[in-house]
Coordinates of N, CA and C in Angstrom, one line a residue:
X1 N 106.1 0.5 59.8 CA 106.2 0.5 61.3 C 105.5 -0.6 62.0
X2 N 106.2 -1.1 63.0 CA 105.5 -2.1 63.7 C 104.3 -1.9 64.4
X3 N 103.2 -2.7 64.7 CA 102.0 -2.2 65.5 C 102.2 -1.6 66.7
X4 N 103.2 -2.2 67.5 CA 103.6 -1.5 68.8 C 104.1 -0.2 68.6
X5 N 104.7 0.1 67.5 CA 105.4 1.5 67.3 C 104.4 2.5 66.6
X6 N 103.2 2.0 66.2 CA 102.5 3.0 65.5 C 102.0 4.2 66.4
X7 N 101.7 5.3 66.1 CA 101.1 6.4 66.8 C 99.7 6.0 67.4
X8 N 99.7 6.4 68.7 CA 98.2 6.0 69.3 C 97.7 7.3 69.8
X9 N 96.4 7.2 69.7 CA 95.6 8.4 70.2 C 94.6 8.0 71.3
X10 N 94.3 8.8 72.3 CA 93.4 8.3 73.2 C 91.9 8.5 72.8
X11 N 91.3 7.4 73.5 CA 89.8 7.3 73.3 C 89.3 7.0 74.7
X12 N 88.1 7.5 74.9 CA 87.5 7.4 76.3 C 86.0 7.0 76.0
X13 N 85.4 6.0 76.9 CA 84.0 5.6 76.9 C 83.6 5.2 78.2
X14 N 82.4 5.3 78.4 CA 81.8 4.8 79.7 C 81.2 3.5 79.4
X15 N 81.6 2.5 80.3 CA 81.2 1.2 80.2 C 80.4 0.8 81.4
X16 N 79.4 0.0 81.2 CA 78.7 -0.5 82.4 C 79.7 -1.2 83.4
X17 N 79.5 -1.3 84.7 CA 80.3 -2.0 85.5 C 80.2 -3.6 85.2
X18 N 79.2 -4.0 84.7 CA 79.1 -5.4 84.3 C 80.1 -5.7 83.2
X19 N 80.0 -4.8 82.2 CA 81.1 -4.9 80.9 C 82.5 -4.8 81.6
X20 N 82.7 -3.8 82.3 CA 84.1 -3.6 82.8 C 84.5 -4.8 83.7
X21 N 83.7 -5.3 84.5 CA 83.9 -6.6 85.2 C 84.3 -7.9 84.3
X22 N 83.6 -7.9 83.1 CA 84.0 -9.0 82.2 C 85.2 -8.7 81.4
X23 N 85.5 -7.4 81.2 CA 86.8 -7.1 80.5 C 87.9 -7.5 81.5
X24 N 87.7 -7.1 82.8 CA 88.7 -7.4 83.8 C 88.9 -8.8 84.0
X25 N 87.9 -9.7 84.0 CA 88.0 -11.0 84.0 C 88.8 -11.6 82.9
X26 N 88.3 -11.3 81.7 CA 89.1 -11.7 80.5 C 90.6 -11.4 80.7
X27 N 90.9 -10.1 81.1 CA 92.2 -9.8 81.2 C 93.0 -10.6 82.1
X28 N 92.4 -11.0 83.3 CA 93.0 -11.9 84.1 C 93.3 -13.1 83.7
X29 N 92.3 -13.9 83.0 CA 92.4 -15.2 82.4 C 93.5 -15.1 81.3
X30 N 93.6 -14.1 80.4 CA 94.4 -13.9 79.3 C 95.8 -13.4 79.7
X31 N 96.0 -13.0 81.0 CA 97.0 -12.4 81.5 C 97.6 -11.2 80.7
X32 N 96.7 -10.4 80.4 CA 97.0 -9.0 79.7 C 96.3 -8.0 80.4
X33 N 96.4 -6.8 80.1 CA 95.7 -5.7 80.5 C 94.2 -5.5 80.0
X34 N 93.5 -4.8 80.7 CA 92.0 -4.5 80.4 C 92.1 -3.7 79.1
X35 N 93.0 -2.8 78.9 CA 93.1 -2.0 77.8 C 93.5 -2.9 76.5
X36 N 94.2 -4.0 76.7 CA 94.6 -4.8 75.7 C 93.5 -5.7 75.2
X37 N 92.7 -6.0 76.2 CA 91.4 -6.8 75.9 C 90.4 -5.8 75.1
X38 N 90.4 -4.6 75.4 CA 89.5 -3.6 74.5 C 90.1 -3.5 73.2
X39 N 91.3 -3.4 73.0 CA 92.1 -3.3 71.8 C 91.8 -4.4 70.9
X40 N 91.9 -5.6 71.4 CA 91.6 -6.9 70.9 C 90.1 -6.8 70.4
X41 N 89.3 -6.4 71.3 CA 87.8 -6.2 70.9 C 87.6 -5.3 69.7
X42 N 88.3 -4.2 69.7 CA 88.3 -3.2 68.6 C 88.8 -3.9 67.3
X43 N 89.9 -4.6 67.4 CA 90.5 -5.2 66.2 C 89.4 -6.2 65.5
X44 N 88.8 -7.1 66.3 CA 87.9 -8.1 66.0 C 86.7 -7.4 65.3
X45 N 86.2 -6.4 66.0 CA 85.0 -5.6 65.5 C 85.3 -5.1 64.2
X46 N 86.4 -4.3 64.1 CA 86.6 -3.6 62.8 C 86.8 -4.7 61.6
X47 N 87.5 -5.7 61.8 CA 87.6 -6.8 60.9 C 86.3 -7.4 60.5
X48 N 85.4 -7.5 61.5 CA 83.9 -8.0 61.1 C 83.3 -7.0 60.4
X49 N 83.3 -5.8 60.7 CA 82.4 -4.7 60.0 C 83.0 -4.4 58.6
X50 N 84.2 -4.6 58.4 CA 84.8 -4.3 57.1 C 84.4 -5.5 56.1
X51 N 84.2 -6.6 56.6 CA 83.7 -7.7 55.7 C 82.3 -7.7 55.3
X52 N 81.4 -6.7 55.8 CA 80.0 -6.6 55.5 C 79.9 -6.3 54.0
X53 N 79.2 -7.3 53.4 CA 78.9 -7.4 51.9 C 78.1 -5.9 51.6
X54 N 77.4 -5.5 52.4 CA 76.5 -4.1 52.2 C 77.3 -3.0 52.5
X55 N 78.6 -3.0 52.8 CA 79.3 -1.9 53.3 C 79.3 -0.7 52.3
X56 N 79.5 -1.0 51.1 CA 79.6 0.1 50.1 C 78.2 0.8 50.0
X57 N 77.1 0.0 50.1 CA 75.9 0.6 49.8 C 75.5 1.5 51.0
X58 N 75.9 1.0 52.3 CA 75.8 1.8 53.5 C 76.5 3.1 53.6
X59 N 77.7 3.0 53.0 CA 78.6 4.2 52.8 C 78.0 5.2 51.8
X60 N 77.4 4.9 50.7 CA 76.6 5.6 49.8 C 75.6 6.3 50.5
X61 N 74.7 5.5 51.2 CA 73.6 6.2 51.9 C 74.0 7.1 52.9
X62 N 75.0 6.8 53.8 CA 75.5 7.7 54.8 C 76.1 9.0 54.1
X63 N 76.7 8.9 53.1 CA 77.4 10.0 52.3 C 76.2 11.0 51.9
X64 N 75.2 10.4 51.3 CA 73.9 11.3 51.0 C 73.3 11.9 52.2
X65 N 73.2 11.1 53.1 CA 72.5 11.7 54.4 C 73.4 12.9 55.0
X66 N 74.8 12.8 55.0 CA 75.6 13.8 55.6 C 75.8 14.9 54.6
X67 N 75.6 14.6 53.4 CA 75.7 15.8 52.3 C 74.5 16.7 52.4
X68 N 73.4 16.0 52.5 CA 72.1 16.7 52.6 C 72.1 17.5 54.0
X69 N 72.7 17.0 55.0 CA 72.7 17.7 56.3 C 73.6 18.9 56.2
X70 N 74.6 18.8 55.5 CA 75.7 19.8 55.6 C 75.3 20.9 54.5
X71 N 74.5 20.6 53.5 CA 74.0 21.4 52.6 C 73.3 22.6 53.2
X72 N 72.7 22.4 54.3 CA 72.1 23.6 55.0 C 73.0 24.8 55.4
X73 N 74.2 24.4 55.5 CA 75.2 25.4 55.9 C 75.6 26.4 54.6
X74 N 75.2 25.9 53.5 CA 75.4 26.8 52.3 C 74.1 27.3 51.6
X75 N 73.1 27.3 52.6 CA 71.8 27.7 52.0 C 70.8 26.7 51.4
X76 N 71.1 25.5 51.5 CA 70.3 24.3 50.9 C 69.2 24.2 51.7
X77 N 68.2 23.3 51.2 CA 66.9 23.1 52.0 C 67.4 22.4 53.2
X78 N 66.3 22.5 54.3 CA 66.6 21.8 55.5 C 66.6 20.3 55.3
X79 N 67.5 19.7 55.9 CA 67.7 18.1 55.9 C 66.9 17.4 56.8
X80 N 65.7 16.9 56.5 CA 64.9 16.1 57.4 C 65.0 14.7 57.1
X81 N 66.1 14.1 56.6 CA 66.3 12.8 56.3 C 66.2 11.8 57.4
X82 N 67.1 12.2 58.4 CA 66.9 11.4 59.7 C 67.2 12.2 60.8
X83 N 66.9 11.6 62.0 CA 67.3 12.3 63.2 C 68.3 11.5 64.0
X84 N 69.1 12.0 64.8 CA 70.0 11.2 65.7 C 69.2 10.3 66.5
X85 N 69.8 9.1 66.7 CA 69.1 8.1 67.5 C 69.1 8.7 68.9
X86 N 68.0 8.2 69.7 CA 67.9 8.8 71.1 C 69.2 8.5 71.9
X87 N 69.5 9.3 72.8 CA 70.6 9.0 73.6 C 70.5 7.6 74.3
X88 N 71.5 6.9 74.4 CA 71.6 5.5 75.1 C 71.1 5.8 76.6
X89 N 70.5 5.0 77.2 CA 70.2 5.2 78.6 C 71.4 5.0 79.4
X90 N 71.7 5.9 80.3 CA 73.0 5.7 81.2 C 72.6 5.1 82.4
X91 N 73.6 4.2 82.7 CA 73.4 3.4 83.9 C 74.1 4.1 84.9
X92 N 73.6 3.9 86.2 CA 74.2 4.6 87.4 C 75.6 4.0 87.7
X93 N 75.7 2.9 87.3 CA 77.0 2.1 87.6 C 77.9 2.0 86.4
X94 N 78.4 3.1 86.0 CA 79.3 3.1 84.8 C 80.7 3.5 85.4
X95 N 81.7 3.0 84.4 CA 83.1 3.3 84.6 C 83.7 4.0 83.4
X96 N 84.3 5.2 83.6 CA 85.0 5.7 82.4 C 86.4 4.9 82.1
X97 N 86.4 4.5 80.9 CA 87.7 3.7 80.6 C 88.4 4.7 79.5
X98 N 89.7 4.9 79.7 CA 90.5 5.6 78.6 C 91.6 4.6 78.3
X99 N 91.9 4.6 76.9 CA 93.1 3.8 76.4 C 93.6 4.5 75.3
X100 N 94.7 4.1 74.7 CA 95.3 4.7 73.5 C 95.1 3.5 72.5
X101 N 94.6 4.0 71.3 CA 94.5 3.1 70.2 C 95.3 3.7 68.9
X102 N 95.5 2.9 67.9 CA 96.1 3.4 66.7 C 95.3 4.4 66.0
X103 N 95.9 5.2 65.2 CA 95.2 6.2 64.3 C 94.2 5.6 63.5
X104 N 94.8 4.3 62.9 CA 93.8 3.6 61.9 C 92.7 3.2 62.6
X105 N 92.7 2.6 63.7 CA 91.6 2.1 64.5 C 90.7 3.2 64.8
X106 N 91.2 4.4 65.4 CA 90.3 5.4 65.7 C 89.5 6.1 64.4
X107 N 90.3 6.1 63.5 CA 89.7 6.5 62.1 C 88.7 5.7 61.7
X108 N 88.9 4.4 61.7 CA 87.8 3.4 61.3 C 86.7 3.4 62.3
X109 N 87.0 3.6 63.7 CA 85.7 3.7 64.5 C 84.9 4.8 64.3
X110 N 85.6 6.0 64.1 CA 85.0 7.3 63.7 C 84.1 7.2 62.4
X111 N 84.8 6.5 61.4 CA 84.0 6.3 60.2 C 82.7 5.4 60.4
X112 N 82.9 4.4 61.3 CA 81.5 3.6 61.4 C 80.6 4.4 62.3
X113 N 81.2 5.2 63.1 CA 80.2 6.0 63.9 C 79.4 7.1 63.1
X114 N 80.2 7.5 62.0 CA 79.6 8.5 61.1 C 78.3 7.6 60.2
X115 N 79.0 6.4 59.7 CA 78.1 5.5 59.0 C 76.7 5.1 59.8
X116 N 76.9 4.8 61.1 CA 75.8 4.4 61.8 C 74.9 5.6 62.6
X117 N 75.6 6.7 62.5 CA 74.9 8.0 63.1 C 75.0 7.6 64.7
X118 N 76.1 7.1 65.1 CA 76.3 7.0 66.6 C 77.7 7.7 66.9
X119 N 78.2 7.4 68.2 CA 79.4 8.1 68.6 C 80.4 7.0 68.7
X120 N 81.8 7.4 68.6 CA 82.8 6.5 68.8 C 82.7 5.6 70.0
X121 N 82.3 6.3 71.1 CA 82.1 5.5 72.3 C 81.0 4.4 72.2
X122 N 79.9 4.6 71.4 CA 79.1 3.6 71.1 C 79.6 2.5 70.2
X123 N 80.5 2.9 69.3 CA 81.2 1.8 68.4 C 82.1 1.0 69.4
X124 N 82.8 1.6 70.4 CA 83.8 0.9 71.3 C 82.9 -0.1 72.1
X125 N 81.6 0.4 72.7 CA 80.9 -0.4 73.5 C 80.5 -1.6 72.6
X126 N 80.0 -1.3 71.4 CA 79.5 -2.4 70.6 C 80.7 -3.4 70.3
X127 N 81.9 -3.0 70.1 CA 83.1 -3.9 70.0 C 83.3 -4.8 71.1
X128 N 83.1 -4.2 72.3 CA 83.4 -5.0 73.5 C 82.3 -5.9 73.7
X129 N 81.0 -5.6 73.5 CA 80.0 -6.4 73.6 C 80.0 -7.7 72.7
X130 N 80.3 -7.3 71.4 CA 80.6 -8.6 70.5 C 81.7 -9.4 70.9
X131 N 82.8 -8.9 71.3 CA 83.8 -9.7 71.7 C 83.6 -10.5 72.9
X132 N 82.9 -9.9 74.0 CA 82.6 -10.7 75.2 C 81.7 -11.9 74.8
X133 N 80.7 -11.7 73.9 CA 79.8 -12.6 73.5 C 80.6 -13.7 72.7
X134 N 81.5 -13.4 71.9 CA 82.4 -14.5 71.2 C 83.2 -15.1 72.3
X135 N 83.7 -14.5 73.1 CA 84.5 -15.2 74.1 C 83.6 -16.2 75.0
X136 N 82.4 -15.9 75.2 CA 81.5 -16.8 75.9 C 81.3 -18.1 75.2
X137 N 81.4 -18.0 73.8 CA 81.1 -19.1 73.0 C 82.4 -19.9 72.6
X138 N 83.6 -19.5 73.1 CA 84.9 -20.0 72.9 C 85.2 -21.2 73.9
X139 N 85.2 -22.4 73.4 CA 85.4 -23.6 74.2 C 86.8 -23.5 74.8
X140 N 87.8 -23.0 74.3 CA 89.0 -23.1 74.7 C 89.2 -22.1 75.9
X141 N 88.5 -20.9 75.8 CA 88.4 -20.1 77.0 C 87.7 -20.6 78.1
X142 N 86.7 -21.2 77.8 CA 85.9 -21.9 79.0 C 86.8 -22.8 79.7
X143 N 87.7 -23.5 79.0 CA 88.6 -24.5 79.8 C 89.7 -23.5 80.5
X144 N 90.1 -22.5 80.1 CA 91.1 -21.6 80.7 C 90.5 -21.1 81.9
X145 N 89.0 -20.7 81.9 CA 88.4 -20.2 83.0 C 88.4 -21.2 84.3
X146 N 88.1 -22.4 83.8 CA 88.1 -23.5 84.9 C 89.3 -23.8 85.5
X147 N 90.5 -23.7 84.5 CA 91.8 -23.9 85.2 C 92.2 -22.6 86.2
X148 N 91.7 -21.5 85.7 CA 91.9 -20.3 86.6 C 91.2 -20.3 87.9
X149 N 89.9 -20.9 87.9 CA 89.2 -21.1 89.0 C 89.9 -22.1 90.0
X150 N 90.5 -23.2 89.5 CA 91.0 -24.1 90.3 C 92.4 -23.5 90.8
X151 N 93.0 -22.8 90.0 CA 94.3 -22.2 90.6 C 94.0 -21.2 91.6
X152 N 92.8 -20.5 91.5 CA 92.5 -19.4 92.6 C 92.1 -20.2 93.7
X153 N 91.5 -21.2 93.6 CA 90.9 -22.1 94.8 C 92.2 -22.4 95.7
X154 N 93.2 -22.9 94.9 CA 94.3 -23.4 95.5 C 95.0 -22.4 96.4
X155 N 95.3 -21.3 95.7 CA 95.9 -20.1 96.3 C 95.2 -19.7 97.5
X156 N 93.8 -19.5 97.5 CA 93.0 -19.0 98.6 C 93.1 -20.2 99.6
X157 N 93.1 -21.3 99.2 CA 93.1 -22.5 100.3 C 94.4 -22.3 101.0
X158 N 95.5 -22.0 100.3 CA 96.8 -21.9 101.1 C 96.8 -20.8 102.1
X159 N 96.0 -19.7 101.9 CA 95.8 -18.6 102.9 C 95.0 -19.0 104.1
X160 N 94.0 -20.0 104.0 CA 93.2 -20.3 105.0 C 93.7 -21.1 106.2

């Protein structure tokens, strides 16, 4: 099945307005939708995470942690292995973003959320943060930004 024909499921996350503005700017420069920028972010993030040489060891640790926590349901001893990380501080200027991603991507984001003891939304925010940082360091993108600025200056000057 071609990637564009893969089944897609909805995912929602709250992003800071700064992050949302950065996504919108990238979408404008790349002439794609903000959702597509986020999908690119997720794809790059998952590829990077799957290359982690310590991934197998992290999976083993997470499986033991979750097994111990779930054993309580069958009368096992209380699991005091870890506690969930504190909730992330909520910014007052957040925007909820919903998009559809492939089953594979959502399954992998969910798996990394379990691995890291975070939420899928946290994984999505990490993906976007990493992507934006990589874009900032992309020399070709910086050239495209300058070209876009000049184009917009010319368009606005025509209106003056």
